[in-house]
Coordinates of C-alpha atoms and ligand atoms in Angstrom, one line a residue:
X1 CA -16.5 -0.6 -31.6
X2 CA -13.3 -0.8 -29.7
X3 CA -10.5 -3.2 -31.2
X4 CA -9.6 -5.7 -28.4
X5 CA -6.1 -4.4 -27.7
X6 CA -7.5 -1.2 -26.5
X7 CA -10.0 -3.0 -24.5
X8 CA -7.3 -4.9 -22.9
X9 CA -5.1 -2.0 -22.5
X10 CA -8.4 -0.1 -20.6
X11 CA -9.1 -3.1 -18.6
X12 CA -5.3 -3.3 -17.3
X13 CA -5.3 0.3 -16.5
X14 CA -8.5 -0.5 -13.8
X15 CA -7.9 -3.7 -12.2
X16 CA -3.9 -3.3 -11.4
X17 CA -2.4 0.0 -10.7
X18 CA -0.1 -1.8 -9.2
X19 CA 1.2 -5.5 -8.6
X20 CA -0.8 -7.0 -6.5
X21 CA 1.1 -9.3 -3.8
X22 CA 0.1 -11.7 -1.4
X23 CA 0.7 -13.9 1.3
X24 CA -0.8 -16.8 2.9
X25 CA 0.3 -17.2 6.1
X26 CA -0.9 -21.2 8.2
X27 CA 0.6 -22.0 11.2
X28 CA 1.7 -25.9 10.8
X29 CA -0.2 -28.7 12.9
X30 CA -1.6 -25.8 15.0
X31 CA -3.0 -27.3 18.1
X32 CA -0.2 -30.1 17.8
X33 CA 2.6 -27.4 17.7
X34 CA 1.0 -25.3 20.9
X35 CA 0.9 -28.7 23.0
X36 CA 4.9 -29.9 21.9
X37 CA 5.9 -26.2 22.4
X38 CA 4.3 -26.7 26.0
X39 CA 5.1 -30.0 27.2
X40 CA 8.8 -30.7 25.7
X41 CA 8.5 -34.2 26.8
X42 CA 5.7 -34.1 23.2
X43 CA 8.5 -32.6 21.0
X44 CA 9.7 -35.1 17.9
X45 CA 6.9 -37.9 19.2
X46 CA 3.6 -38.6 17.6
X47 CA 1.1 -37.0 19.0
X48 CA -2.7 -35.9 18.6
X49 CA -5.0 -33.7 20.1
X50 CA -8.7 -34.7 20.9
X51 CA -9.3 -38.5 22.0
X52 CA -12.9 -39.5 20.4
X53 CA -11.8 -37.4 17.3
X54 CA -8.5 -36.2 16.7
X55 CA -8.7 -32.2 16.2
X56 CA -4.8 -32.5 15.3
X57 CA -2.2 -34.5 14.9
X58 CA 1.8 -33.8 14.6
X59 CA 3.6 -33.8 12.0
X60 CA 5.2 -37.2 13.3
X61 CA 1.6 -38.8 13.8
X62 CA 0.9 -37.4 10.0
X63 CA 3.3 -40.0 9.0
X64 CA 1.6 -42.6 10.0
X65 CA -1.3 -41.7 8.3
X66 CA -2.9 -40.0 11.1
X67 CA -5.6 -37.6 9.8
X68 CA -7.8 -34.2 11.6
X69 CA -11.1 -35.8 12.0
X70 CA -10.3 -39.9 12.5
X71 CA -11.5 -40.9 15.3
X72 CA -8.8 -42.1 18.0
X73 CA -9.8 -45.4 17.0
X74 CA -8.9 -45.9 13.5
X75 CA -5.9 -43.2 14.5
X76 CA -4.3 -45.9 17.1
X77 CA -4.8 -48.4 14.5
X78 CA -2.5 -46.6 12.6
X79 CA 0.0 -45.9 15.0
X80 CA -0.2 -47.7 17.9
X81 CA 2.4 -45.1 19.7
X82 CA 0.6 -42.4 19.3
X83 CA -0.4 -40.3 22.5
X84 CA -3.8 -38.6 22.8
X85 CA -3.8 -35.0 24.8
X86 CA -7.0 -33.3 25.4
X87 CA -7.7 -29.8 24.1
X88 CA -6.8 -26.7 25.9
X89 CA -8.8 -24.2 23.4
X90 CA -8.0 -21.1 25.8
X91 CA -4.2 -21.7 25.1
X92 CA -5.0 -22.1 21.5
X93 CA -7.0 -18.9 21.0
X94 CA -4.4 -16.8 23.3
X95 CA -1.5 -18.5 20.5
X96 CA -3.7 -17.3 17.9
X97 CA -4.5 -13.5 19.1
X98 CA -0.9 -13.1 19.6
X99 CA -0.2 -14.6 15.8
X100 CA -2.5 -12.6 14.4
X101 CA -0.8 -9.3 16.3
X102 CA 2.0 -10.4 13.9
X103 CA 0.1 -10.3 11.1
X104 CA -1.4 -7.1 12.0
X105 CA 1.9 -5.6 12.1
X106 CA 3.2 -7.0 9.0
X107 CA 0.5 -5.5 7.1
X108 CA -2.8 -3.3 7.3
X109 CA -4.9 -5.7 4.9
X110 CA -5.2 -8.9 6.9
X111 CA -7.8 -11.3 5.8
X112 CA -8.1 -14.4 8.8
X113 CA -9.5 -17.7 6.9
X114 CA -9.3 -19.5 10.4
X115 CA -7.6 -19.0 13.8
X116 CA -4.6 -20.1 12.5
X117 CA -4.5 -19.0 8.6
X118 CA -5.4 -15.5 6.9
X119 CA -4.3 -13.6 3.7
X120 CA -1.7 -10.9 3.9
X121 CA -2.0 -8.1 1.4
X122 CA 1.7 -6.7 1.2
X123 CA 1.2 -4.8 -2.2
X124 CA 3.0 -1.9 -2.4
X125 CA 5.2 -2.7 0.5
X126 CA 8.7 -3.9 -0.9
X127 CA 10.1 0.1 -0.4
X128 CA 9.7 0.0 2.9
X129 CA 9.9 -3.8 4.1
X130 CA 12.3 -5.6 1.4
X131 CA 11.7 -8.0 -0.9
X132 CA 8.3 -10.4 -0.5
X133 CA 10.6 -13.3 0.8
X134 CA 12.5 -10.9 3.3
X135 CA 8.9 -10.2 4.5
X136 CA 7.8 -13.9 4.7
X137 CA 11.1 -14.9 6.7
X138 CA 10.8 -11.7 9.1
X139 CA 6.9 -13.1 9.7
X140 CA 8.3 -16.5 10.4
X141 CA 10.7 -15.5 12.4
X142 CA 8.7 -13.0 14.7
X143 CA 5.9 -15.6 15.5
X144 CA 8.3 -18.1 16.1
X145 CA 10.7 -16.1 18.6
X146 CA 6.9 -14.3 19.7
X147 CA 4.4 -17.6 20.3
X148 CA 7.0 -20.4 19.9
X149 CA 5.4 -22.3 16.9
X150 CA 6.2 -22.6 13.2
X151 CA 5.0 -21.0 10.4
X152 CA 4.9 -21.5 6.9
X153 CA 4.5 -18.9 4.2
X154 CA 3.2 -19.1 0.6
X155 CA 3.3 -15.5 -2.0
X156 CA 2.0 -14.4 -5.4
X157 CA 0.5 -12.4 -7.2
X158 CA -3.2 -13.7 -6.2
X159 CA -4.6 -15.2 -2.9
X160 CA -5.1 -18.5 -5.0
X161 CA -1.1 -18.7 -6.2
X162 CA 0.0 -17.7 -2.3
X163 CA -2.6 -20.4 -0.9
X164 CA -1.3 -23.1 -2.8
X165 CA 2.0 -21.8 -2.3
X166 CA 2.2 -22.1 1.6
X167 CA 0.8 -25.5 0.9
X168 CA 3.7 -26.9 -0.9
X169 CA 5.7 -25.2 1.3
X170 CA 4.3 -26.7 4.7
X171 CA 6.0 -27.9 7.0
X172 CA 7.9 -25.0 8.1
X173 CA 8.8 -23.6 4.9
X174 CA 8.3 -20.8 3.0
X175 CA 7.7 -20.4 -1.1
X176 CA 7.6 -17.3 -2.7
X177 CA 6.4 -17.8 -6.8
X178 CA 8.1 -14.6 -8.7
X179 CA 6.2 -12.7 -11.0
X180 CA 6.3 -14.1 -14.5
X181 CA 6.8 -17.7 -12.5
X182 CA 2.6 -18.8 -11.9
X183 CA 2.2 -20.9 -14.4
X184 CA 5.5 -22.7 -14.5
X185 CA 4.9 -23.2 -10.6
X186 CA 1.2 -24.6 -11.1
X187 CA 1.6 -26.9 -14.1
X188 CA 3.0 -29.9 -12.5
X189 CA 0.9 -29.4 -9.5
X190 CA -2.0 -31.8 -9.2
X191 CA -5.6 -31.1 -9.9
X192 CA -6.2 -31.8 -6.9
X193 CA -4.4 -28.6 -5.5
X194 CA -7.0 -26.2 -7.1
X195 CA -9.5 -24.6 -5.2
X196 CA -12.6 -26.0 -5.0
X197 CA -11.4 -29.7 -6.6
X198 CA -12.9 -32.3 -3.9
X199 CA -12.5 -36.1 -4.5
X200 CA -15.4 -36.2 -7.2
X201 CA -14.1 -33.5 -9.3
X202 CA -10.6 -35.2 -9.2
X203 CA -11.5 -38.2 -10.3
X204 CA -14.1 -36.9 -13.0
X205 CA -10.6 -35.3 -14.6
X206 CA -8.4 -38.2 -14.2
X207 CA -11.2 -40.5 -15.8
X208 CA -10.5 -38.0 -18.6
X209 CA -6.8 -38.1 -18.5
X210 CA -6.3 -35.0 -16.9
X211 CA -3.7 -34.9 -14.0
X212 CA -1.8 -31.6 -13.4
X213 CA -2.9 -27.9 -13.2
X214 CA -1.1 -27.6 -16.6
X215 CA -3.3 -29.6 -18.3
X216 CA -6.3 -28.1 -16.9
X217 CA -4.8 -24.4 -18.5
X218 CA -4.4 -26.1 -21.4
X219 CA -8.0 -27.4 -22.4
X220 CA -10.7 -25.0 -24.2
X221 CA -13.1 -24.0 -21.0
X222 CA -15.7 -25.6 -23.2
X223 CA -14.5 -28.8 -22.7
X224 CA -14.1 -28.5 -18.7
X225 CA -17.9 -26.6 -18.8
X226 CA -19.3 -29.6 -20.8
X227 CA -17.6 -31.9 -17.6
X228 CA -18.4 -30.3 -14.8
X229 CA -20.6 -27.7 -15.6
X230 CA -21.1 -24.2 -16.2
X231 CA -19.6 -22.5 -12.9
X232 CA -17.3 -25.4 -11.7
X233 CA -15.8 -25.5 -15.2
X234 CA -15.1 -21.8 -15.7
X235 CA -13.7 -21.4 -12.2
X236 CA -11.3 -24.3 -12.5
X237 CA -10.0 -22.7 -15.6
X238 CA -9.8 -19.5 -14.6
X239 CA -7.7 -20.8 -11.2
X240 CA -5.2 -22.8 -13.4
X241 CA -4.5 -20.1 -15.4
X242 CA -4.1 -18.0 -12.0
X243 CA -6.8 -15.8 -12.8
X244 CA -7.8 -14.6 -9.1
X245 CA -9.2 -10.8 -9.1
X246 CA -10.3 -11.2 -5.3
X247 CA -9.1 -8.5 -3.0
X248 CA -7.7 -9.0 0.7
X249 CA -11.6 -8.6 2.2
X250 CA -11.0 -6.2 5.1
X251 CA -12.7 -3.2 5.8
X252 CA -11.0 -2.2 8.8
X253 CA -7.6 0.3 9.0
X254 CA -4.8 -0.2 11.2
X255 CA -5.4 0.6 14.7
X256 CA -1.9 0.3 15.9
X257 CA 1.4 0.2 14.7
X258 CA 4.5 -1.6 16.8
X259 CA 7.7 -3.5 16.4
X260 CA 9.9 -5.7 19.0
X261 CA 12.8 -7.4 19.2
X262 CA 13.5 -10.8 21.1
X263 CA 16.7 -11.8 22.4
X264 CA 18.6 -14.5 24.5
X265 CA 17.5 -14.4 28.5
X266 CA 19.6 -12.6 30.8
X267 CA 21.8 -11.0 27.4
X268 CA 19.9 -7.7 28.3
X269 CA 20.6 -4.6 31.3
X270 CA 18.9 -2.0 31.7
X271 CA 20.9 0.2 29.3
X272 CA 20.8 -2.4 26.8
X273 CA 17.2 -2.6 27.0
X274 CA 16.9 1.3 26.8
X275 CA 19.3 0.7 22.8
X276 CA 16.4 -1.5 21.8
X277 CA 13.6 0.6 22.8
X278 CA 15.4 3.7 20.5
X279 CA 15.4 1.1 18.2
X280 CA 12.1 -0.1 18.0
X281 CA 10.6 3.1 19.0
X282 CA 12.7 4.4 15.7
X283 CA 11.2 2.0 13.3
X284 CA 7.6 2.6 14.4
X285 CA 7.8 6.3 14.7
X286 CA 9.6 6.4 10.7
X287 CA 6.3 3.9 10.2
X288 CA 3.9 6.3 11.4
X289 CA 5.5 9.4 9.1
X290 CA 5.7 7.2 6.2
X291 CA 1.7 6.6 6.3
X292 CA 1.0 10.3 7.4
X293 CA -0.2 8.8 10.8
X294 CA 0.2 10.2 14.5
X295 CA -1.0 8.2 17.7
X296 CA -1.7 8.9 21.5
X297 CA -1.2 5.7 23.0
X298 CA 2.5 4.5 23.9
X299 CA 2.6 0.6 24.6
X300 CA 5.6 -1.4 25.7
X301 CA 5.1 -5.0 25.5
X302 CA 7.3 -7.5 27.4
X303 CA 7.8 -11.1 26.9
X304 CA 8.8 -13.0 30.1
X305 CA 11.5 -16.0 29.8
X306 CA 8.3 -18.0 30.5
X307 CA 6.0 -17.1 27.3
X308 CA 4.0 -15.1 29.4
X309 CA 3.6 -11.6 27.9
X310 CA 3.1 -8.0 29.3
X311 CA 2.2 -4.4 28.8
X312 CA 2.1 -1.0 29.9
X313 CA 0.4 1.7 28.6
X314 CA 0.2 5.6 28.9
X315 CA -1.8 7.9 26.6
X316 CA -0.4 11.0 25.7
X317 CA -2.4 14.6 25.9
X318 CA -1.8 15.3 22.3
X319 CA -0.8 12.6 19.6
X320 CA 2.5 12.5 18.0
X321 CA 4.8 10.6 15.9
X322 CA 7.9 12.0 16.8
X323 CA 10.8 9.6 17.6
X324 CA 12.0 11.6 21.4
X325 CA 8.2 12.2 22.1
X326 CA 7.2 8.2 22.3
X327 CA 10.4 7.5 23.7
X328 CA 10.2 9.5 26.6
X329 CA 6.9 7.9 27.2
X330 CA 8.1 4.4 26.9
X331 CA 11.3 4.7 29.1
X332 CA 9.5 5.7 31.7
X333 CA 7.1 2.6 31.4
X334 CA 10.0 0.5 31.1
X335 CA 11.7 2.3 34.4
X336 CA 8.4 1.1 36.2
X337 CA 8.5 -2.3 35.1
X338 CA 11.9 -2.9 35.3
X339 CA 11.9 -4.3 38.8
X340 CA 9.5 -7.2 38.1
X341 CA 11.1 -7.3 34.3
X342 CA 14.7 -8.4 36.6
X343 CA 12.5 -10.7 38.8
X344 CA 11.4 -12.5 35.7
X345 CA 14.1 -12.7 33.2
X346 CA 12.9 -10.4 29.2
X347 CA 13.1 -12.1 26.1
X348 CA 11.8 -9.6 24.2
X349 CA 11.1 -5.6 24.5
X350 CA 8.3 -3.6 22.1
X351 CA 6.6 -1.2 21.4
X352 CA 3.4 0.0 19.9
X353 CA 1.5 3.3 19.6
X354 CA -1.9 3.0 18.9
X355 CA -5.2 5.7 18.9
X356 CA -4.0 6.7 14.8
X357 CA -5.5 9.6 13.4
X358 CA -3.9 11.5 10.2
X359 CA -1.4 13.5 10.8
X360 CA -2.9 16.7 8.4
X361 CA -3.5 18.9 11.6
X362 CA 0.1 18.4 13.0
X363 CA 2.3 21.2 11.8
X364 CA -0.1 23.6 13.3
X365 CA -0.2 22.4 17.2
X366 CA 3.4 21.7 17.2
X367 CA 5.4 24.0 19.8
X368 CA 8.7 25.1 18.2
X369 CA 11.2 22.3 20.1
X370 CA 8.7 19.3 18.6
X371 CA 8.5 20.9 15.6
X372 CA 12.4 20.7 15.4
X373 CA 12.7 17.4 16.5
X374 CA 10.1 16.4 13.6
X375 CA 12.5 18.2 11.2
X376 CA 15.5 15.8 12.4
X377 CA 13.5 12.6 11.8
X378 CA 12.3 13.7 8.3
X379 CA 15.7 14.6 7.7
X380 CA 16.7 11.1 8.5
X381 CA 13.8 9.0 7.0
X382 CA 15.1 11.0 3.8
X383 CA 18.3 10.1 4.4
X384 CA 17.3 6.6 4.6
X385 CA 14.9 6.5 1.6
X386 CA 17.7 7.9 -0.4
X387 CA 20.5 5.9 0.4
X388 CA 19.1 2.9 2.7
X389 CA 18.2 1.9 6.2
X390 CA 21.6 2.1 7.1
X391 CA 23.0 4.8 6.1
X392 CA 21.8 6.9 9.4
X393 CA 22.2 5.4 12.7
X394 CA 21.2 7.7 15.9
X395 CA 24.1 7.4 18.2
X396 CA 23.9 5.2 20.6
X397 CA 22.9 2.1 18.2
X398 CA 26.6 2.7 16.7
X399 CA 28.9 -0.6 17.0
X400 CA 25.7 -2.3 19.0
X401 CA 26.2 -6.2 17.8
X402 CA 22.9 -7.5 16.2
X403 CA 21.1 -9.6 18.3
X404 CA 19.3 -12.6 16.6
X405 CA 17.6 -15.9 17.6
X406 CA 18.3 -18.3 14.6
X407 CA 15.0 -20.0 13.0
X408 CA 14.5 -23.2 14.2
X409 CA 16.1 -25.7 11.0
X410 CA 13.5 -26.4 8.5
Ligands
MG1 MG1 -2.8 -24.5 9.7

């Protein structure tokens, strides 16, 4: 029979070949936030969405006491200011597609919860993205300067700890527990916080003194079994001592890979707009290489000073993931929108190339002058692994000032 230290080293050495990090990423008083960021006149006021039954209500309703699911009677009781808009669910669902575009691009393992919530499984990502709470801010940031509303962010080291992360967090925040941090982070926390504790669970632990996810680690699972039973019990303690094994459920791999950049109105010319396409068209093409993918399809998508958004396509004979190759393909969509892009005024320029395969076959298509070009941008991604993103900047991006919005004050 095995002694239980080896059986602990043997189970370590299958469930966690690596850290396992997550996100939880929940878009704050969703269908509140799309109707203020589309009818100013709404900002900073009380609002609710739905008149028989509010759907939502604003953060400014919330503290009144205004709840999802009141009807707008006992809701006006509360606050008698509050105004009632009706739903626009085809706004809501285009907010949420373009959300979870972000999401897509922030990582391959997305798990959506809701149309305004998923799981993010960044594991594995910190050499190439930064630090989990560099990722969580450039999420934030993106769907705010993207779709206009806020976002807040929880991460851990299970979906549990990063759910009840972005909770605390809300509104507009984002809270990042370090590894080695869970349990300090959940033991003040109340019951109430843990997954699957309704009202009746609550109160069946406070009638039995127990308040805090500490004190719920700290009792022998016997005792919570013999309280709430067999499965409830073990999977309350298991949660409060952030045991969590569940995996990002996705079965799905990437199916395109882009990056933007958003700027002030009228801050961009033509040539300017050409620097941020090399730029963006750089990070995707290094993101491609890195994951041993090629694509066919070039995208550039546009975002129009009003929110409106748009694209152009081309599909190239043979797929690539050459930095000069997608570029050429995506300066000469930009040259054809550019009329209408002057008409309307850009906030923000991308790019995406989509139609991935694995790159295995590449080396052998490639005429000689790609096949040089391919060696300059290893050469520089190994440059940049080596000594950071930095340390190689193609030429014309020299002295170019960084252009970014600020996030809206938390
Ligand atoms: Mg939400």
């Amino acid at each position: 029979m095995m002694s239980a230290s080896v059986r602990e080293e043997q189970h370590r050495g299958w469930s966690q070949p690596s850290t396992p990090r997550f996100l939880h990423a929940d878009l704050d008083a969703f269908y509140a936030s799309v109707e203020q960021r589309d009818h100013p006149e709404l900002r900073g006021k009380p609002i609710a969405v739905g008149g028989g039954v509010i759907l939502a209500a604003s953060y400014e309703a919330r503290a009144f006491g205004v709840k999802t699911a009141m009807t707008g009677r006992q809701a006006r009781a509360l606050c008698p200011q509050l105004i009632t808009v009706d739903p626009r669910m085809e706004a809501y669902t285009e907010a949420s597609r373009r959300v979870f575009d972000a999401f897509a691009d922030c990582s391959p393992n997305v798990e959506g919860l809701s149309i305004d919530e998923a799981f993010i499984d960044i594991s594995g990502l910190g050499r190439i993205a930064g630090p989990d709470a560099t990722i969580a801010g450039n999420l934030r940031r993106r769907v705010l300067e993207d779709v206009g509303l806020p976002l807040s962010v929880g991460g851990g080291s299970t979906k549990f700890l990063a759910k009840v992360a972005s909770a605390v967090a809300k509104p507009n925040g984002v809270l990042i527990v370090p590894d080695g941090g869970e349990l300090d982070f959940l033991a003040p926390l109340p019951v109430g916080r843990l997954w699957g504790v309704g009202p009746v669970t609550e109160e069946a632990l406070r009638s039995a003194g127990v308040n805090t996810v500490g004190e719920v680690a700290e009792l022998a699972p016997e005792l919570l079994v013999a309280k709430l039973g067999p499965a409830a019990g073990r999977h309350i303690h298991r949660l409060a001592n952030n045991l969590d094994p569940r995996p990002i459920e996705v079965g799905r791999r990437r199916r395109s890979i882009g990056s933007q950049r958003s700027f002030p109105v009228g801050t961009i010319d033509r040539s300017g707009a050409q620097e941020i396409l090399l730029e963006v068209t750089d990070r995707v093409t290094r993101r491609l290489r890195t994951g041993e993918r090629i694509g066919r399809t070039v995208t550039i998508r546009l975002r129009y000073a009003d929110y409106r958004a748009g694209t152009r396509s081309r599909t190239l004979i043979e797929a690539t993931n050459a930095t000069a190759a997608v570029l050429e393909t995506a300066t000469e969509l930009l040259d054809e929108a550019w009329a209408d892009v002057s008409e309307r005024g850009l906030t923000r320029l991308g790019i995406a190339v989509s139609g991935l395969t694995d790159d295995t076959a590449l080396q052998l298509t490639l005429p000689f002058t790609k096949h040089d070009r391919h060696r300059l941008d290893e050469a520089v991604d190994q440059i940049r692994d080596r000594f950071g993103l930095d340390a190689v900047t193609r030429a014309p991006l020299v002295g170019r000032p960084t252009i970014e919005m600020p996030l809206l004050p938390d």
